[in-house]
C-alpha cells in the first residue's frame, strides 16, 4: 500500500520546514518550504498546515526557525525574541491547544537553557524533531488502541480530516480506521464533507483513496439521516481540545453529529493524543472558539456561480463543543478512556500522560 510521506519535515539542505500545502489538495500534492517563523505563522493562519497535532509541531519548528532567523549573538536577547515569537505564533489559531502545548514546551526549554546562541538554536531544532517523532509514535498507539473497538464490516461516519495530513503522520481518528483496514477488517466510511473548508471532501477522501479504504462523501446534514436509518455502526472524529470533564472541542458540526449518534444509541468516539487535553479548562465552555473570516462561507459557488445574494453576511464558527455525556469513549495513546471522563482523565493526569 502506498504510504504518505510525513505532512511536515525538516529539510537539512535548505534549512527549512517542508510542509504539504493542504490548500492545494486534492488537485496537487505539493510541498512548500517555510524559512522563517513568519512563514510558519502564515501557513497555520491560512490553513496550509491544519489539524491540531500538525499545527502544534509546525509551531515548534517555527520556534526553531525563529532562533535561526534572528541575528542576536547574545543568548538573553535571543530568549526575549523567542518569547515574542511564541506570543505571535499562539495568536494564529486560538482553539487547538496543541499549539499552546508545543510553544510552551519550546519556551520551557528556552527558559531553562544556559549556553551559547548556536547551542540554543541546535537544542530547539532537536526538540522540534523530537515532538514530531513523538507525534507519530502517539498516533500509532492511538490507532492500535482504537482499532480494537472496530469490527469487521463496520460502517463509520467521520468528520473533518484527522489523517496523516492533520498530524505529522498516520493520523488520529482516521489512523484508527486505517489501522483497522490494515488489520484486514472491512470498513466503509461516510465522510462528512465538512463545510465550509471541506476538509472531509478534499482531504479525508483523498487520504482514503490512497489507502484503498472504501468511502462515500456525504453532505454534513445527511449524517443524521444515515445514523437514524440504522446504516451506521460507529461515529469517529478527532479533537482540537478536550476539557478536564471530557467535553470535546472539534470541527464545527461535531456536536450535531454526536447528538444524532447519541439519540440513536450509536457509539461516538473522539481520538486524540494526550497533548490535546487541557486540564486548565474545566469544561468546554471555557475554551475559545475560533471565528474565521465570513468570506470562507460566503465564497461558496455552485455550478461556477456564487450562491449568496450580494451583501449577504455570515458567521463562520470553526469549532463547536460536544458535551462529554454524548461520547462513549476517548481514544488516546495511553488507552481508551470511558465515562465518567472527569475521573478517567484525572487518573490519566495523575499516572502520567504516556503511562
Ligand atoms: O480547522 P482545522 O482543519 O484545523 O480543524 C481540524 C479539526 O477539527 C480536527 O478534527 C482536529 O484538529 C483533529 S486532527 C487530528
CSV table of C-alpha atoms and ligand atoms in Angstrom, one decimal:
chain,number,residue,atom,x,y,z
A,1,UNK,CA,0.0,0.0,0.0
A,2,UNK,CA,1.2,3.5,-0.8
A,3,UNK,CA,2.3,5.4,2.3
A,4,UNK,CA,2.1,9.1,2.6
A,5,UNK,CA,5.3,11.0,3.4
A,6,UNK,CA,5.2,13.0,6.6
A,7,UNK,CA,2.9,16.0,6.3
A,8,UNK,CA,5.9,18.1,7.5
A,9,UNK,CA,9.6,17.5,8.0
A,10,UNK,CA,12.9,19.4,8.4
A,11,UNK,CA,15.0,19.7,5.3
A,12,UNK,CA,18.7,19.9,6.1
A,13,UNK,CA,19.7,21.1,2.7
A,14,UNK,CA,17.5,24.1,2.6
A,15,UNK,CA,17.4,24.6,6.4
A,16,UNK,CA,13.7,24.9,6.1
A,17,UNK,CA,10.5,23.2,7.2
A,18,UNK,CA,8.8,21.4,4.3
A,19,UNK,CA,5.1,21.1,4.6
A,20,UNK,CA,2.4,19.6,2.4
A,21,UNK,CA,0.4,22.6,1.2
A,22,UNK,CA,-3.1,21.3,2.2
A,23,UNK,CA,-4.8,24.2,0.4
A,24,UNK,CA,-3.8,22.6,-3.0
A,25,UNK,CA,-5.1,19.1,-2.3
A,26,UNK,CA,-6.6,17.0,-3.8
A,27,UNK,CA,-5.7,18.7,-7.1
A,28,UNK,CA,-2.0,18.7,-6.4
A,29,UNK,CA,0.4,17.2,-3.8
A,30,UNK,CA,2.9,19.9,-3.3
A,31,UNK,CA,5.5,20.7,-0.6
A,32,UNK,CA,6.1,24.2,0.5
A,33,UNK,CA,9.3,25.4,2.2
A,34,UNK,CA,8.9,27.6,5.3
A,35,UNK,CA,12.0,29.5,6.0
A,36,UNK,CA,11.0,31.9,8.8
A,37,UNK,CA,8.7,31.9,11.9
A,38,UNK,CA,6.6,34.4,9.9
A,39,UNK,CA,6.2,31.8,7.1
A,40,UNK,CA,5.1,29.3,9.8
A,41,UNK,CA,2.5,31.7,11.3
A,42,UNK,CA,1.1,32.4,7.9
A,43,UNK,CA,0.9,28.7,7.0
A,44,UNK,CA,-1.1,28.0,10.2
A,45,UNK,CA,-3.3,31.0,9.9
A,46,UNK,CA,-4.2,30.3,6.2
A,47,UNK,CA,-4.6,26.6,6.9
A,48,UNK,CA,-1.9,25.5,4.6
A,49,UNK,CA,-1.0,23.4,7.6
A,50,UNK,CA,-4.0,22.4,9.7
A,51,UNK,CA,-5.2,19.8,12.2
A,52,UNK,CA,-4.4,20.2,15.9
A,53,UNK,CA,-1.3,17.9,16.1
A,54,UNK,CA,0.2,19.2,12.8
A,55,UNK,CA,-0.3,22.8,13.9
A,56,UNK,CA,1.5,22.1,17.2
A,57,UNK,CA,4.5,20.5,15.7
A,58,UNK,CA,4.6,23.1,12.9
A,59,UNK,CA,4.7,25.9,15.6
A,60,UNK,CA,7.5,24.1,17.4
A,61,UNK,CA,9.6,24.2,14.2
A,62,UNK,CA,8.5,27.9,13.9
A,63,UNK,CA,10.3,28.5,17.2
A,64,UNK,CA,13.4,26.7,15.9
A,65,UNK,CA,13.3,28.8,12.8
A,66,UNK,CA,12.9,32.0,14.9
A,67,UNK,CA,16.1,31.1,16.7
A,68,UNK,CA,17.9,30.7,13.4
A,69,UNK,CA,16.5,33.9,11.7
A,70,UNK,CA,17.5,36.3,14.5
A,71,UNK,CA,20.9,38.0,14.3
A,72,UNK,CA,21.3,38.0,18.1
A,73,UNK,CA,24.7,37.0,19.4
A,74,UNK,CA,23.5,37.4,22.9
A,75,UNK,CA,21.5,34.5,24.5
A,76,UNK,CA,19.4,36.7,26.7
A,77,UNK,CA,18.3,38.8,23.7
A,78,UNK,CA,17.5,35.7,21.7
A,79,UNK,CA,15.4,34.4,24.6
A,80,UNK,CA,13.4,37.6,24.7
A,81,UNK,CA,12.9,37.3,20.9
A,82,UNK,CA,11.7,33.7,21.2
A,83,UNK,CA,9.1,34.7,23.8
A,84,UNK,CA,7.8,37.4,21.4
A,85,UNK,CA,7.7,34.8,18.6
A,86,UNK,CA,5.9,32.4,20.9
A,87,UNK,CA,3.1,35.0,21.5
A,88,UNK,CA,2.9,35.7,17.8
A,89,UNK,CA,2.5,32.0,16.9
A,90,UNK,CA,-0.1,31.5,19.6
A,91,UNK,CA,-2.2,34.2,18.1
A,92,UNK,CA,-2.6,32.4,14.8
A,93,UNK,CA,-5.4,30.0,15.8
A,94,UNK,CA,-6.9,30.1,19.3
A,95,UNK,CA,-8.8,26.7,19.7
A,96,UNK,CA,-6.3,23.9,19.1
A,97,UNK,CA,-4.5,23.5,22.4
A,98,UNK,CA,-1.7,21.5,20.8
A,99,UNK,CA,-0.4,24.9,19.6
A,100,UNK,CA,-0.1,26.2,23.1
A,101,UNK,CA,1.3,22.9,24.3
A,102,UNK,CA,4.1,22.9,21.7
A,103,UNK,CA,5.0,26.6,22.1
A,104,UNK,CA,5.1,26.2,25.9
A,105,UNK,CA,7.3,23.1,25.6
A,106,UNK,CA,9.8,25.1,23.5
A,107,UNK,CA,9.7,28.1,25.8
A,108,UNK,CA,10.3,25.9,28.8
A,109,UNK,CA,13.4,24.7,27.1
A,110,UNK,CA,14.4,28.3,26.3
A,111,UNK,CA,13.9,29.4,30.0
A,112,UNK,CA,16.0,26.5,31.4
A,113,UNK,CA,18.8,26.9,28.8
A,114,UNK,CA,22.2,28.3,29.6
A,115,UNK,CA,24.8,28.3,26.8
A,116,UNK,CA,25.6,29.9,23.5
A,117,UNK,CA,23.2,31.1,20.8
A,118,UNK,CA,24.3,28.4,18.4
A,119,UNK,CA,23.7,25.7,21.1
A,120,UNK,CA,20.3,27.1,21.8
A,121,UNK,CA,19.5,27.0,18.1
A,122,UNK,CA,20.6,23.4,17.9
A,123,UNK,CA,18.6,22.5,21.0
A,124,UNK,CA,15.4,24.0,19.7
A,125,UNK,CA,15.7,22.2,16.4
A,126,UNK,CA,16.3,18.9,18.1
A,127,UNK,CA,13.3,19.5,20.4
A,128,UNK,CA,11.0,20.2,17.5
A,129,UNK,CA,12.3,17.0,15.8
A,130,UNK,CA,11.5,15.1,18.9
A,131,UNK,CA,8.0,16.5,19.2
A,132,UNK,CA,7.5,15.4,15.5
A,133,UNK,CA,8.7,11.9,16.2
A,134,UNK,CA,6.6,11.6,19.4
A,135,UNK,CA,3.5,12.7,17.4
A,136,UNK,CA,3.9,9.8,15.0
A,137,UNK,CA,4.6,7.3,17.9
A,138,UNK,CA,1.5,8.6,19.7
A,139,UNK,CA,-0.7,8.3,16.6
A,140,UNK,CA,0.4,4.7,16.0
A,141,UNK,CA,-0.6,3.9,19.6
A,142,UNK,CA,-4.0,5.7,19.2
A,143,UNK,CA,-4.6,3.7,16.1
A,144,UNK,CA,-3.8,0.4,17.7
A,145,UNK,CA,-6.0,1.2,20.8
A,146,UNK,CA,-8.9,2.5,18.7
A,147,UNK,CA,-8.8,-0.3,16.1
A,148,UNK,CA,-9.7,-2.8,18.8
A,149,UNK,CA,-13.1,-1.1,19.0
A,150,UNK,CA,-13.9,-1.5,15.3
A,151,UNK,CA,-15.5,-4.7,14.0
A,152,UNK,CA,-15.1,-6.3,10.6
A,153,UNK,CA,-17.9,-4.8,8.4
A,154,UNK,CA,-18.3,-1.6,10.4
A,155,UNK,CA,-19.7,1.5,8.7
A,156,UNK,CA,-18.3,4.7,10.2
A,157,UNK,CA,-19.2,8.3,9.9
A,158,UNK,CA,-16.2,10.7,10.3
A,159,UNK,CA,-16.0,14.4,10.3
A,160,UNK,CA,-13.3,16.8,9.1
A,161,UNK,CA,-9.8,15.4,8.4
A,162,UNK,CA,-7.9,13.6,11.1
A,163,UNK,CA,-5.5,11.7,9.0
A,164,UNK,CA,-1.8,11.9,8.2
A,165,UNK,CA,-2.3,15.4,6.9
A,166,UNK,CA,-3.7,16.7,10.2
A,167,UNK,CA,-0.8,15.2,12.2
A,168,UNK,CA,2.9,14.5,11.4
A,169,UNK,CA,1.9,11.1,10.0
A,170,UNK,CA,-0.7,8.4,10.3
A,171,UNK,CA,-3.5,10.4,11.9
A,172,UNK,CA,-5.8,10.1,14.9
A,173,UNK,CA,-9.4,9.1,14.2
A,174,UNK,CA,-8.6,8.4,10.6
A,175,UNK,CA,-5.5,6.5,11.8
A,176,UNK,CA,-7.8,4.2,13.8
A,177,UNK,CA,-9.8,3.5,10.6
A,178,UNK,CA,-6.6,3.0,8.7
A,179,UNK,CA,-5.2,0.5,11.3
A,180,UNK,CA,-8.4,-1.5,11.3
A,181,UNK,CA,-8.3,-1.6,7.5
A,182,UNK,CA,-4.6,-2.7,7.6
A,183,UNK,CA,-5.6,-5.4,10.1
A,184,UNK,CA,-7.9,-6.8,7.4
A,185,UNK,CA,-11.2,-5.5,8.7
A,186,UNK,CA,-13.7,-4.4,6.1
A,187,UNK,CA,-14.6,-0.8,6.9
A,188,UNK,CA,-16.8,1.6,5.0
A,189,UNK,CA,-16.5,5.3,5.7
A,190,UNK,CA,-19.1,8.0,5.3
A,191,UNK,CA,-17.1,11.2,5.0
A,192,UNK,CA,-18.8,14.4,6.1
A,193,UNK,CA,-17.8,17.0,3.5
A,194,UNK,CA,-17.2,19.5,6.4
A,195,UNK,CA,-18.3,22.9,5.4
A,196,UNK,CA,-17.0,25.5,4.8
A,197,UNK,CA,-13.4,24.4,4.2
A,198,UNK,CA,-14.3,20.9,3.0
A,199,UNK,CA,-11.6,19.1,4.9
A,200,UNK,CA,-13.7,15.9,4.6
A,201,UNK,CA,-14.5,16.1,0.9
A,202,UNK,CA,-11.0,17.3,-0.1
A,203,UNK,CA,-8.5,15.8,2.3
A,204,UNK,CA,-10.1,12.7,4.0
A,205,UNK,CA,-11.5,11.5,0.7
A,206,UNK,CA,-8.0,11.9,-0.8
A,207,UNK,CA,-6.3,10.0,2.0
A,208,UNK,CA,-8.9,7.2,2.0
A,209,UNK,CA,-8.3,6.9,-1.8
A,210,UNK,CA,-4.5,6.5,-1.1
A,211,UNK,CA,-5.2,3.8,1.5
A,212,UNK,CA,-7.7,1.9,-0.6
A,213,UNK,CA,-10.5,2.3,2.0
A,214,UNK,CA,-14.0,2.4,0.5
A,215,UNK,CA,-15.9,5.6,1.3
A,216,UNK,CA,-18.7,7.9,0.2
A,217,UNK,CA,-18.7,11.6,0.8
A,218,UNK,CA,-22.0,12.9,2.3
A,219,UNK,CA,-23.2,16.4,2.9
A,220,UNK,CA,-22.8,17.1,6.7
A,221,UNK,CA,-26.6,17.2,7.2
A,222,UNK,CA,-27.0,13.7,5.8
A,223,UNK,CA,-25.2,12.0,8.7
A,224,UNK,CA,-28.3,12.3,10.9
A,225,UNK,CA,-30.5,10.5,8.3
A,226,UNK,CA,-27.9,7.7,7.8
A,227,UNK,CA,-27.5,7.2,11.5
A,228,UNK,CA,-31.2,7.1,12.2
A,229,UNK,CA,-31.7,4.6,9.3
A,230,UNK,CA,-29.5,2.1,11.0
A,231,UNK,CA,-26.8,2.4,8.4
A,232,UNK,CA,-24.0,3.4,10.7
A,233,UNK,CA,-22.2,1.4,13.4
A,234,UNK,CA,-19.9,4.0,14.9
A,235,UNK,CA,-19.0,7.7,14.7
A,236,UNK,CA,-15.4,8.7,15.0
A,237,UNK,CA,-13.7,12.1,15.0
A,238,UNK,CA,-10.7,14.0,16.4
A,239,UNK,CA,-10.4,16.8,18.8
A,240,UNK,CA,-8.8,20.3,18.9
A,241,UNK,CA,-9.1,20.4,22.7
A,242,UNK,CA,-10.5,18.2,25.4
A,243,UNK,CA,-11.6,19.8,28.6
A,244,UNK,CA,-10.9,18.3,32.1
A,245,UNK,CA,-14.5,17.0,32.2
A,246,UNK,CA,-14.2,15.3,28.8
A,247,UNK,CA,-16.1,17.9,26.7
A,248,UNK,CA,-14.6,17.7,23.2
A,249,UNK,CA,-14.0,20.8,21.1
A,250,UNK,CA,-13.7,19.8,17.5
A,251,UNK,CA,-14.5,21.0,13.9
A,252,UNK,CA,-17.9,22.7,13.8
A,253,UNK,CA,-20.6,20.0,13.1
A,254,UNK,CA,-19.2,17.5,15.6
A,255,UNK,CA,-21.8,18.4,18.2
A,256,UNK,CA,-24.8,17.8,15.8
A,257,UNK,CA,-23.2,14.5,14.6
A,258,UNK,CA,-22.7,13.4,18.2
A,259,UNK,CA,-26.3,14.3,19.1
A,260,UNK,CA,-27.6,12.2,16.3
A,261,UNK,CA,-25.4,9.3,17.3
A,262,UNK,CA,-26.5,9.5,21.0
A,263,UNK,CA,-30.1,9.8,20.1
A,264,UNK,CA,-29.9,6.6,18.1
A,265,UNK,CA,-27.7,4.6,20.5
A,266,UNK,CA,-24.7,4.6,18.2
A,267,UNK,CA,-21.3,4.9,19.9
A,268,UNK,CA,-19.3,8.1,19.2
A,269,UNK,CA,-15.6,8.3,20.0
A,270,UNK,CA,-13.1,11.1,19.9
A,271,UNK,CA,-9.5,10.1,19.1
A,272,UNK,CA,-6.6,12.4,20.1
A,273,UNK,CA,-3.1,12.5,21.6
A,274,UNK,CA,-2.9,13.5,25.3
A,275,UNK,CA,-1.3,16.8,24.2
A,276,UNK,CA,-4.9,17.7,23.2
A,277,UNK,CA,-6.1,17.6,26.8
A,278,UNK,CA,-6.4,20.9,28.5
A,279,UNK,CA,-6.6,20.3,32.2
A,280,UNK,CA,-6.9,24.0,32.8
A,281,UNK,CA,-10.3,24.2,31.1
A,282,UNK,CA,-12.8,22.7,33.5
A,283,UNK,CA,-15.4,22.3,30.7
A,284,UNK,CA,-15.9,23.1,27.0
A,285,UNK,CA,-17.5,26.5,27.7
A,286,UNK,CA,-14.1,27.7,29.0
A,287,UNK,CA,-12.5,27.2,25.6
A,288,UNK,CA,-12.1,30.0,23.0
A,289,UNK,CA,-13.9,29.1,19.7
A,290,UNK,CA,-12.2,30.4,16.6
A,291,UNK,CA,-14.4,32.6,14.4
A,292,UNK,CA,-12.9,32.8,10.9
A,293,UNK,CA,-13.4,35.2,8.0
A,294,UNK,CA,-17.1,35.1,6.8
A,295,UNK,CA,-15.7,35.0,3.3
A,296,UNK,CA,-15.0,31.3,3.8
A,297,UNK,CA,-18.8,30.8,4.0
A,298,UNK,CA,-19.9,33.5,1.5
A,299,UNK,CA,-17.5,32.5,-1.3
A,300,UNK,CA,-19.4,29.2,-1.8
A,301,UNK,CA,-20.1,28.6,-5.5
A,302,UNK,CA,-22.4,26.2,-7.3
A,303,UNK,CA,-22.0,25.5,-10.9
A,304,UNK,CA,-19.5,28.2,-11.2
A,305,UNK,CA,-21.7,30.9,-9.6
A,306,UNK,CA,-21.6,32.5,-6.2
A,307,UNK,CA,-24.7,31.2,-4.3
A,308,UNK,CA,-25.4,34.0,-1.8
A,309,UNK,CA,-27.0,37.3,-2.7
A,310,UNK,CA,-24.8,40.4,-2.9
A,311,UNK,CA,-24.3,42.0,0.5
A,312,UNK,CA,-25.1,38.7,2.4
A,313,UNK,CA,-23.5,38.4,5.8
A,314,UNK,CA,-22.3,35.3,7.6
A,315,UNK,CA,-20.8,34.0,10.8
A,316,UNK,CA,-18.0,31.4,10.5
A,317,UNK,CA,-17.5,29.5,13.7
A,318,UNK,CA,-14.8,27.0,13.1
A,319,UNK,CA,-15.4,24.7,16.1
A,320,UNK,CA,-18.1,23.5,18.4
A,321,UNK,CA,-18.4,21.9,21.8
A,322,UNK,CA,-19.6,18.3,22.3
A,323,UNK,CA,-20.7,17.7,25.8
A,324,UNK,CA,-19.0,14.6,27.3
A,325,UNK,CA,-22.3,12.9,28.0
A,326,UNK,CA,-22.7,12.3,24.3
A,327,UNK,CA,-19.5,10.4,24.0
A,328,UNK,CA,-18.9,6.7,24.5
A,329,UNK,CA,-15.1,6.8,24.8
A,330,UNK,CA,-12.0,8.9,24.3
A,331,UNK,CA,-9.2,7.1,22.4
A,332,UNK,CA,-5.7,8.2,23.4
A,333,UNK,CA,-2.2,6.8,23.1
A,334,UNK,CA,-2.4,5.8,26.7
A,335,UNK,CA,-5.6,3.7,26.2
A,336,UNK,CA,-9.3,4.2,25.7
A,337,UNK,CA,-11.0,6.3,28.5
A,338,UNK,CA,-14.5,5.6,29.5
A,339,UNK,CA,-17.1,7.7,31.5
A,340,UNK,CA,-17.1,9.3,33.9
A,341,UNK,CA,-14.5,11.2,31.9
A,342,UNK,CA,-13.6,13.7,34.6
A,343,UNK,CA,-12.4,10.7,36.6
A,344,UNK,CA,-10.6,8.8,33.9
A,345,UNK,CA,-8.9,12.0,32.7
A,346,UNK,CA,-7.9,12.8,36.3
A,347,UNK,CA,-6.4,9.3,36.6
A,348,UNK,CA,-4.5,9.8,33.3
A,349,UNK,CA,-3.2,13.2,34.6
A,350,UNK,CA,-2.1,11.5,37.9
A,351,UNK,CA,-0.3,8.5,36.4
A,352,UNK,CA,1.3,10.5,33.6
A,353,UNK,CA,0.1,11.1,30.1
A,354,UNK,CA,2.2,8.4,28.5
A,355,UNK,CA,1.9,5.7,31.1
B,1,LIG,O1,-9.7,23.8,11.2
B,1,LIG,P1,-8.9,22.6,11.1
B,1,LIG,O2,-9.0,21.9,9.8
B,1,LIG,O3,-7.5,22.7,11.6
B,1,LIG,O4,-9.7,21.6,12.2
B,1,LIG,C1,-9.2,20.3,12.3
B,1,LIG,C2,-10.1,19.5,13.2
B,1,LIG,O5,-11.1,20.0,13.7
B,1,LIG,C3,-9.6,18.1,13.5
B,1,LIG,O6,-10.7,17.3,13.7
B,1,LIG,C4,-8.7,18.1,14.8
B,1,LIG,O7,-7.8,19.1,14.7
B,1,LIG,C5,-8.1,16.8,15.0
B,1,LIG,S1,-6.9,16.5,13.8
B,1,LIG,C6,-6.1,15.0,14.2
